[in-house]
Amino acid sequence: SKATVFEKGKGTNITFKDVAGLEGAKEEVEEIVDFLKHPKKYTDLGAKIPKGALLVGPPGTGKTLLAKAVAGEAQVPFFSLSGSDFVEMFVGVGASRVRDLFKQAKEKAPSIIFIDEIDAIGRARGKNANMGSNDERENTLNQLLTEMDGFGTNSGVIILAATNRADVLDSALMRAGRFDRQIYVDMPDLNERKEIFQVHLKPIKLEKELDVDFLSRQTPGFSGADIANLCNEAALIAARKKKKAVSKQDFLDAVDRIVGGLEKKNKIIT
Ligand code: ATP
């Protein structure tokens, strides 16, 4: 994903039906969709439309998907960048990227700006002061704060940012008029995993109807991204065996592979 620092304001065709579970989060972002579609409804009453919201939750739970769905539902362009892209940037590049992105988003307003992994640029300032790229990161963060303050509340641009570490973020980001709303995007429970399976089984050619309840019970601790990956892995396993359709056993084999991978990833090397 390093190559796509931002997708230049293309709309997305992702909608809320692509996002399984996450009822609470969807309800909260529905209001943002309404801000984008019917700003007058709010401004006529003298209300200030929020500039940004922070999507907080573990990796792979659908934060990016939800942000894209907001743009898709409101039918507005989606501009995105990832905090991790700024980590090894030359001096001045980060800040000018941010400036460019806001300029484009304002020109195309109403629009959405999505900043993934905002913690990579938004860590509290003044910590790790001896780390090399710190100054540039701070410049980028300062530019972001400047841009957020610089545009009027009713500019039609709404900024969504995602993080799994809200606790490390600079408090300046959370101040009123910036990311003053936090929306939680949690790991799916048993029922939500079923709904996620339903979405990701759709394109898969199955040997016979699969019991999603069974699959959901086999996958505690799986995120939405893990489930998407599992469905694809099962199809790859079936293809490797030159089968015409994917069986329950292929799914169980895929669970084993993925659980093995997760265990390796979580192993502490001493
Ligand atoms: P990260 O923090 O790692 O960037 P994220 O929370 O932004 O993760 P996404 O990138 O949105 O997660 O999820 C990756 C993929 O996993 C999605 O494109 C989708 O295929 C699948 N997925 C995740 N959550 C859901 C969900 N709630 N419903 C349907 N699919 C999901």
Short mmCIF file of C-alpha atoms and ligand atoms in Angstrom, two decimals:
data_model
loop_
_atom_site.label_atom_id
_atom_site.label_comp_id
_atom_site.label_asym_id
_atom_site.label_seq_id
_atom_site.Cartn_x
_atom_site.Cartn_y
_atom_site.Cartn_z
CA SER A 1 0.00 0.00 0.00
CA LYS A 2 3.09 2.24 0.18
CA ALA A 3 2.57 3.25 -3.45
CA THR A 4 -0.85 4.79 -2.93
CA VAL A 5 -0.20 7.76 -0.71
CA PHE A 6 -3.53 9.05 -1.78
CA GLU A 7 -6.18 8.01 -4.22
CA LYS A 8 -6.95 11.27 -5.87
CA GLY A 9 -10.49 11.94 -4.85
CA LYS A 10 -12.15 9.08 -6.59
CA GLY A 11 -15.52 8.11 -5.25
CA THR A 12 -15.91 4.65 -3.79
CA ASN A 13 -18.68 2.23 -4.59
CA ILE A 14 -18.54 0.70 -1.13
CA THR A 15 -21.69 1.15 0.94
CA PHE A 16 -22.92 0.16 4.40
CA LYS A 17 -24.09 -3.22 3.15
CA ASP A 18 -20.43 -4.15 2.57
CA VAL A 19 -19.72 -3.49 6.23
CA ALA A 20 -20.94 -6.39 8.37
CA GLY A 21 -21.71 -5.95 12.07
CA LEU A 22 -20.44 -2.68 13.61
CA GLU A 23 -24.02 -1.48 14.16
CA GLY A 24 -23.06 1.19 16.69
CA ALA A 25 -20.25 2.58 14.55
CA LYS A 26 -22.45 2.58 11.46
CA GLU A 27 -25.15 4.48 13.31
CA GLU A 28 -22.63 7.14 14.30
CA VAL A 29 -21.18 7.57 10.83
CA GLU A 30 -24.67 7.76 9.34
CA GLU A 31 -24.84 11.22 10.84
CA ILE A 32 -21.64 12.13 8.99
CA VAL A 33 -23.22 10.94 5.74
CA ASP A 34 -26.13 13.26 6.48
CA PHE A 35 -23.77 16.21 7.17
CA LEU A 36 -22.25 15.66 3.73
CA LYS A 37 -25.56 15.23 1.93
CA HIS A 38 -27.69 17.85 3.65
CA PRO A 39 -25.39 20.46 5.21
CA LYS A 40 -28.04 23.18 5.00
CA LYS A 41 -30.28 21.28 7.38
CA TYR A 42 -27.65 21.94 10.06
CA THR A 43 -26.20 25.30 9.06
CA ASP A 44 -29.64 26.90 8.72
CA LEU A 45 -30.10 26.25 12.41
CA GLY A 46 -26.73 27.79 13.19
CA ALA A 47 -25.07 24.47 13.92
CA LYS A 48 -21.39 23.90 13.24
CA ILE A 49 -20.76 20.66 11.41
CA PRO A 50 -17.99 18.60 13.05
CA LYS A 51 -14.72 18.61 11.10
CA GLY A 52 -13.50 15.20 12.00
CA ALA A 53 -14.00 11.90 13.76
CA LEU A 54 -11.52 9.33 14.95
CA LEU A 55 -12.19 5.65 14.25
CA VAL A 56 -10.58 3.67 17.05
CA GLY A 57 -10.10 -0.09 17.12
CA PRO A 58 -7.83 -3.09 16.59
CA PRO A 59 -6.25 -3.85 13.18
CA GLY A 60 -8.45 -5.39 10.50
CA THR A 61 -11.80 -4.56 12.07
CA GLY A 62 -13.07 -2.48 9.15
CA LYS A 63 -12.08 1.11 9.89
CA THR A 64 -10.89 1.80 6.34
CA LEU A 65 -13.90 -0.05 4.97
CA LEU A 66 -16.26 2.07 7.07
CA ALA A 67 -14.60 5.33 5.98
CA LYS A 68 -14.93 4.29 2.33
CA ALA A 69 -18.56 3.37 2.94
CA VAL A 70 -19.24 6.89 4.27
CA ALA A 71 -17.90 8.34 1.01
CA GLY A 72 -19.85 5.75 -0.99
CA GLU A 73 -23.13 6.40 0.83
CA ALA A 74 -22.77 10.18 0.55
CA GLN A 75 -21.47 9.84 -3.02
CA VAL A 76 -18.56 12.17 -2.41
CA PRO A 77 -14.89 11.85 -3.39
CA PHE A 78 -12.54 9.99 -1.04
CA PHE A 79 -9.01 11.26 -0.42
CA SER A 80 -6.74 9.12 1.68
CA LEU A 81 -3.26 8.89 3.07
CA SER A 82 -1.56 6.68 5.59
CA GLY A 83 0.47 7.91 8.53
CA SER A 84 3.04 5.20 7.95
CA ASP A 85 3.87 6.71 4.55
CA PHE A 86 5.37 9.69 6.33
CA VAL A 87 7.75 7.82 8.55
CA GLU A 88 10.75 7.97 6.23
CA MET A 89 10.03 11.09 4.31
CA PHE A 90 12.41 13.87 3.42
CA VAL A 91 12.17 17.14 5.25
CA GLY A 92 9.22 19.21 4.13
CA VAL A 93 7.58 16.50 2.06
CA GLY A 94 5.11 15.38 4.74
CA ALA A 95 3.80 18.86 5.39
CA SER A 96 3.44 19.65 1.70
CA ARG A 97 1.60 16.35 1.10
CA VAL A 98 -0.87 17.29 3.80
CA ARG A 99 -1.28 20.77 2.33
CA ASP A 100 -1.90 19.36 -1.16
CA LEU A 101 -4.38 16.83 0.08
CA PHE A 102 -6.47 19.43 1.89
CA LYS A 103 -6.34 21.76 -1.10
CA GLN A 104 -7.67 19.05 -3.41
CA ALA A 105 -10.33 17.95 -0.96
CA LYS A 106 -11.58 21.51 -0.55
CA GLU A 107 -11.74 21.97 -4.32
CA LYS A 108 -13.83 18.82 -4.64
CA ALA A 109 -16.01 19.46 -1.57
CA PRO A 110 -18.20 17.93 -0.29
CA SER A 111 -15.56 15.27 0.26
CA ILE A 112 -13.92 12.91 2.74
CA ILE A 113 -10.30 12.86 3.81
CA PHE A 114 -9.22 9.58 5.41
CA ILE A 115 -5.97 9.35 7.37
CA ASP A 116 -5.09 5.74 8.20
CA GLU A 117 -2.64 5.00 11.03
CA ILE A 118 -2.78 8.57 12.25
CA ASP A 119 -0.73 7.55 15.30
CA ALA A 120 2.34 7.40 13.04
CA ILE A 121 2.15 11.19 12.64
CA GLY A 122 -0.07 12.09 15.57
CA ARG A 123 1.96 10.83 18.53
CA ALA A 124 2.25 13.27 21.38
CA ARG A 125 4.92 15.84 20.54
CA GLY A 126 8.11 16.14 22.51
CA LYS A 127 8.48 12.41 23.18
CA ASN A 128 11.28 10.33 21.65
CA ALA A 129 13.01 13.62 20.93
CA ASN A 130 16.23 11.80 20.09
CA MET A 131 14.72 9.81 17.25
CA GLY A 132 15.86 10.82 13.78
CA SER A 133 12.68 11.40 11.80
CA ASN A 134 10.94 13.06 14.71
CA ASP A 135 11.21 16.63 13.47
CA GLU A 136 9.65 15.77 10.16
CA ARG A 137 6.84 13.90 11.87
CA GLU A 138 6.19 16.93 14.05
CA ASN A 139 6.16 19.21 11.02
CA THR A 140 3.60 16.95 9.42
CA LEU A 141 1.46 16.89 12.54
CA ASN A 142 1.65 20.68 12.87
CA GLN A 143 0.61 21.07 9.24
CA LEU A 144 -2.33 18.79 9.84
CA LEU A 145 -3.45 20.84 12.84
CA THR A 146 -3.02 24.06 10.85
CA GLU A 147 -5.11 22.70 7.98
CA MET A 148 -7.86 21.51 10.31
CA ASP A 149 -8.06 24.90 11.97
CA GLY A 150 -7.75 26.73 8.68
CA PHE A 151 -10.92 25.64 7.02
CA GLY A 152 -14.32 26.72 8.13
CA THR A 153 -16.60 24.27 9.88
CA ASN A 154 -18.96 24.36 6.96
CA SER A 155 -16.42 23.76 4.20
CA GLY A 156 -17.97 20.43 3.29
CA VAL A 157 -14.79 18.48 4.03
CA ILE A 158 -14.96 15.88 6.77
CA ILE A 159 -11.81 14.18 8.01
CA LEU A 160 -11.91 10.63 9.28
CA ALA A 161 -8.80 9.18 10.86
CA ALA A 162 -8.09 5.65 12.06
CA THR A 163 -5.91 4.36 14.85
CA ASN A 164 -5.52 1.40 17.14
CA ARG A 165 -3.61 3.53 19.66
CA ALA A 166 -5.82 6.45 20.65
CA ASP A 167 -3.88 6.61 23.93
CA VAL A 168 -0.64 7.77 22.29
CA LEU A 169 -2.19 10.57 20.23
CA ASP A 170 -1.28 14.18 20.84
CA SER A 171 -4.09 15.74 22.85
CA ALA A 172 -4.08 18.70 20.46
CA LEU A 173 -5.66 16.41 17.86
CA MET A 174 -8.60 15.68 20.12
CA ARG A 175 -9.37 19.28 20.97
CA ALA A 176 -12.80 20.72 20.16
CA GLY A 177 -13.10 21.50 16.46
CA ARG A 178 -10.62 18.79 15.48
CA PHE A 179 -11.09 15.05 16.08
CA ASP A 180 -13.52 15.67 18.88
CA ARG A 181 -15.56 12.54 18.21
CA GLN A 182 -14.34 9.01 18.74
CA ILE A 183 -16.09 6.07 17.14
CA TYR A 184 -15.24 2.58 18.37
CA VAL A 185 -14.75 -0.19 15.85
CA ASP A 186 -14.40 -3.38 17.88
CA MET A 187 -13.47 -6.99 17.19
CA PRO A 188 -16.54 -8.93 15.99
CA ASP A 189 -18.45 -11.21 18.37
CA LEU A 190 -19.92 -14.58 17.36
CA ASN A 191 -22.91 -13.05 15.60
CA GLU A 192 -20.92 -10.36 13.87
CA ARG A 193 -18.47 -12.96 12.58
CA LYS A 194 -21.46 -14.75 11.03
CA GLU A 195 -22.46 -11.55 9.24
CA ILE A 196 -18.89 -11.01 8.04
CA PHE A 197 -18.79 -14.59 6.73
CA GLN A 198 -22.03 -13.96 4.86
CA VAL A 199 -20.40 -11.02 3.05
CA HIS A 200 -17.17 -12.84 2.21
CA LEU A 201 -18.70 -16.20 1.26
CA LYS A 202 -20.77 -14.56 -1.44
CA PRO A 203 -18.19 -14.76 -4.23
CA ILE A 204 -16.95 -18.23 -3.16
CA LYS A 205 -18.19 -21.30 -5.01
CA LEU A 206 -19.19 -23.74 -2.30
CA GLU A 207 -19.51 -27.52 -2.56
CA LYS A 208 -22.70 -27.28 -0.56
CA GLU A 209 -24.28 -24.71 1.71
CA LEU A 210 -21.89 -23.98 4.59
CA ASP A 211 -23.08 -23.51 8.14
CA VAL A 212 -21.93 -19.99 8.99
CA ASP A 213 -22.74 -20.64 12.62
CA PHE A 214 -20.18 -23.45 12.62
CA LEU A 215 -17.56 -21.29 10.89
CA SER A 216 -18.19 -18.48 13.31
CA ARG A 217 -17.63 -20.83 16.27
CA GLN A 218 -14.34 -22.04 14.77
CA THR A 219 -12.94 -18.51 14.54
CA PRO A 220 -12.86 -16.77 17.93
CA GLY A 221 -10.37 -13.91 17.91
CA PHE A 222 -10.62 -13.46 14.13
CA SER A 223 -11.04 -9.91 12.84
CA GLY A 224 -13.03 -9.05 9.72
CA ALA A 225 -9.77 -8.96 7.77
CA ASP A 226 -8.86 -12.44 9.11
CA ILE A 227 -12.26 -13.77 7.98
CA ALA A 228 -11.89 -12.24 4.52
CA ASN A 229 -8.46 -13.82 4.35
CA LEU A 230 -9.82 -17.17 5.56
CA CYS A 231 -12.48 -17.34 2.85
CA ASN A 232 -9.90 -16.63 0.20
CA GLU A 233 -7.40 -19.09 1.67
CA ALA A 234 -10.06 -21.85 1.63
CA ALA A 235 -10.69 -21.19 -2.07
CA LEU A 236 -6.95 -21.29 -2.78
CA ILE A 237 -6.63 -24.63 -0.96
CA ALA A 238 -9.50 -26.05 -3.01
CA ALA A 239 -7.95 -24.76 -6.23
CA ARG A 240 -4.62 -26.34 -5.35
CA LYS A 241 -6.46 -29.68 -5.06
CA LYS A 242 -7.98 -28.96 -8.48
CA LYS A 243 -11.50 -29.02 -7.05
CA LYS A 244 -14.52 -27.43 -8.67
CA ALA A 245 -15.96 -26.11 -5.39
CA VAL A 246 -14.80 -25.31 -1.88
CA SER A 247 -15.66 -27.73 0.96
CA LYS A 248 -16.02 -27.46 4.71
CA GLN A 249 -12.69 -29.30 5.08
CA ASP A 250 -10.98 -26.66 2.94
CA PHE A 251 -12.24 -24.04 5.40
CA LEU A 252 -10.99 -26.06 8.38
CA ASP A 253 -7.57 -26.43 6.72
CA ALA A 254 -7.56 -22.68 6.09
CA VAL A 255 -8.42 -22.03 9.77
CA ASP A 256 -5.39 -24.15 10.77
CA ARG A 257 -3.10 -22.22 8.45
CA ILE A 258 -4.32 -18.85 9.64
CA VAL A 259 -4.30 -19.74 13.34
CA GLY A 260 -0.73 -21.02 12.85
CA GLY A 261 0.20 -17.72 11.21
CA LEU A 262 -1.41 -15.68 13.97
CA GLU A 263 0.44 -17.69 16.63
CA LYS A 264 3.75 -17.08 14.91
CA LYS A 265 2.99 -13.38 14.61
CA ASN A 266 2.18 -13.13 18.32
CA LYS A 267 5.12 -15.17 19.55
CA ILE A 268 7.51 -13.18 21.68
CA ILE A 269 11.11 -13.70 20.59
CA THR A 270 13.44 -13.83 23.57
P1 ATP B 1 -6.04 -1.61 9.85
O1 ATP B 1 -6.17 -0.97 11.19
O2 ATP B 1 -5.15 -2.83 9.83
O3 ATP B 1 -5.78 -0.65 8.72
P2 ATP B 1 -8.87 -1.64 9.30
O4 ATP B 1 -9.61 -1.63 10.57
O5 ATP B 1 -8.76 -0.40 8.52
O6 ATP B 1 -7.45 -2.28 9.54
P3 ATP B 1 -9.91 -2.73 6.90
O7 ATP B 1 -8.69 -2.39 6.11
O8 ATP B 1 -11.10 -1.91 6.73
O9 ATP B 1 -9.51 -2.78 8.43
O10 ATP B 1 -10.28 -4.26 6.69
C1 ATP B 1 -9.57 -5.07 5.80
C2 ATP B 1 -10.52 -5.95 5.03
O11 ATP B 1 -11.14 -6.89 5.93
C3 ATP B 1 -11.68 -5.20 4.40
O12 ATP B 1 -11.35 -4.71 3.14
C4 ATP B 1 -12.75 -6.28 4.35
O13 ATP B 1 -12.54 -7.13 3.25
C5 ATP B 1 -12.50 -7.08 5.60
N1 ATP B 1 -13.33 -6.60 6.73
C6 ATP B 1 -12.89 -6.06 7.88
N2 ATP B 1 -13.91 -5.74 8.69
C7 ATP B 1 -15.05 -6.06 8.02
C8 ATP B 1 -16.44 -5.95 8.32
N3 ATP B 1 -16.88 -5.44 9.48
N4 ATP B 1 -17.31 -6.39 7.38
C9 ATP B 1 -16.89 -6.91 6.22
N5 ATP B 1 -15.60 -7.02 5.89
C10 ATP B 1 -14.68 -6.62 6.77
#
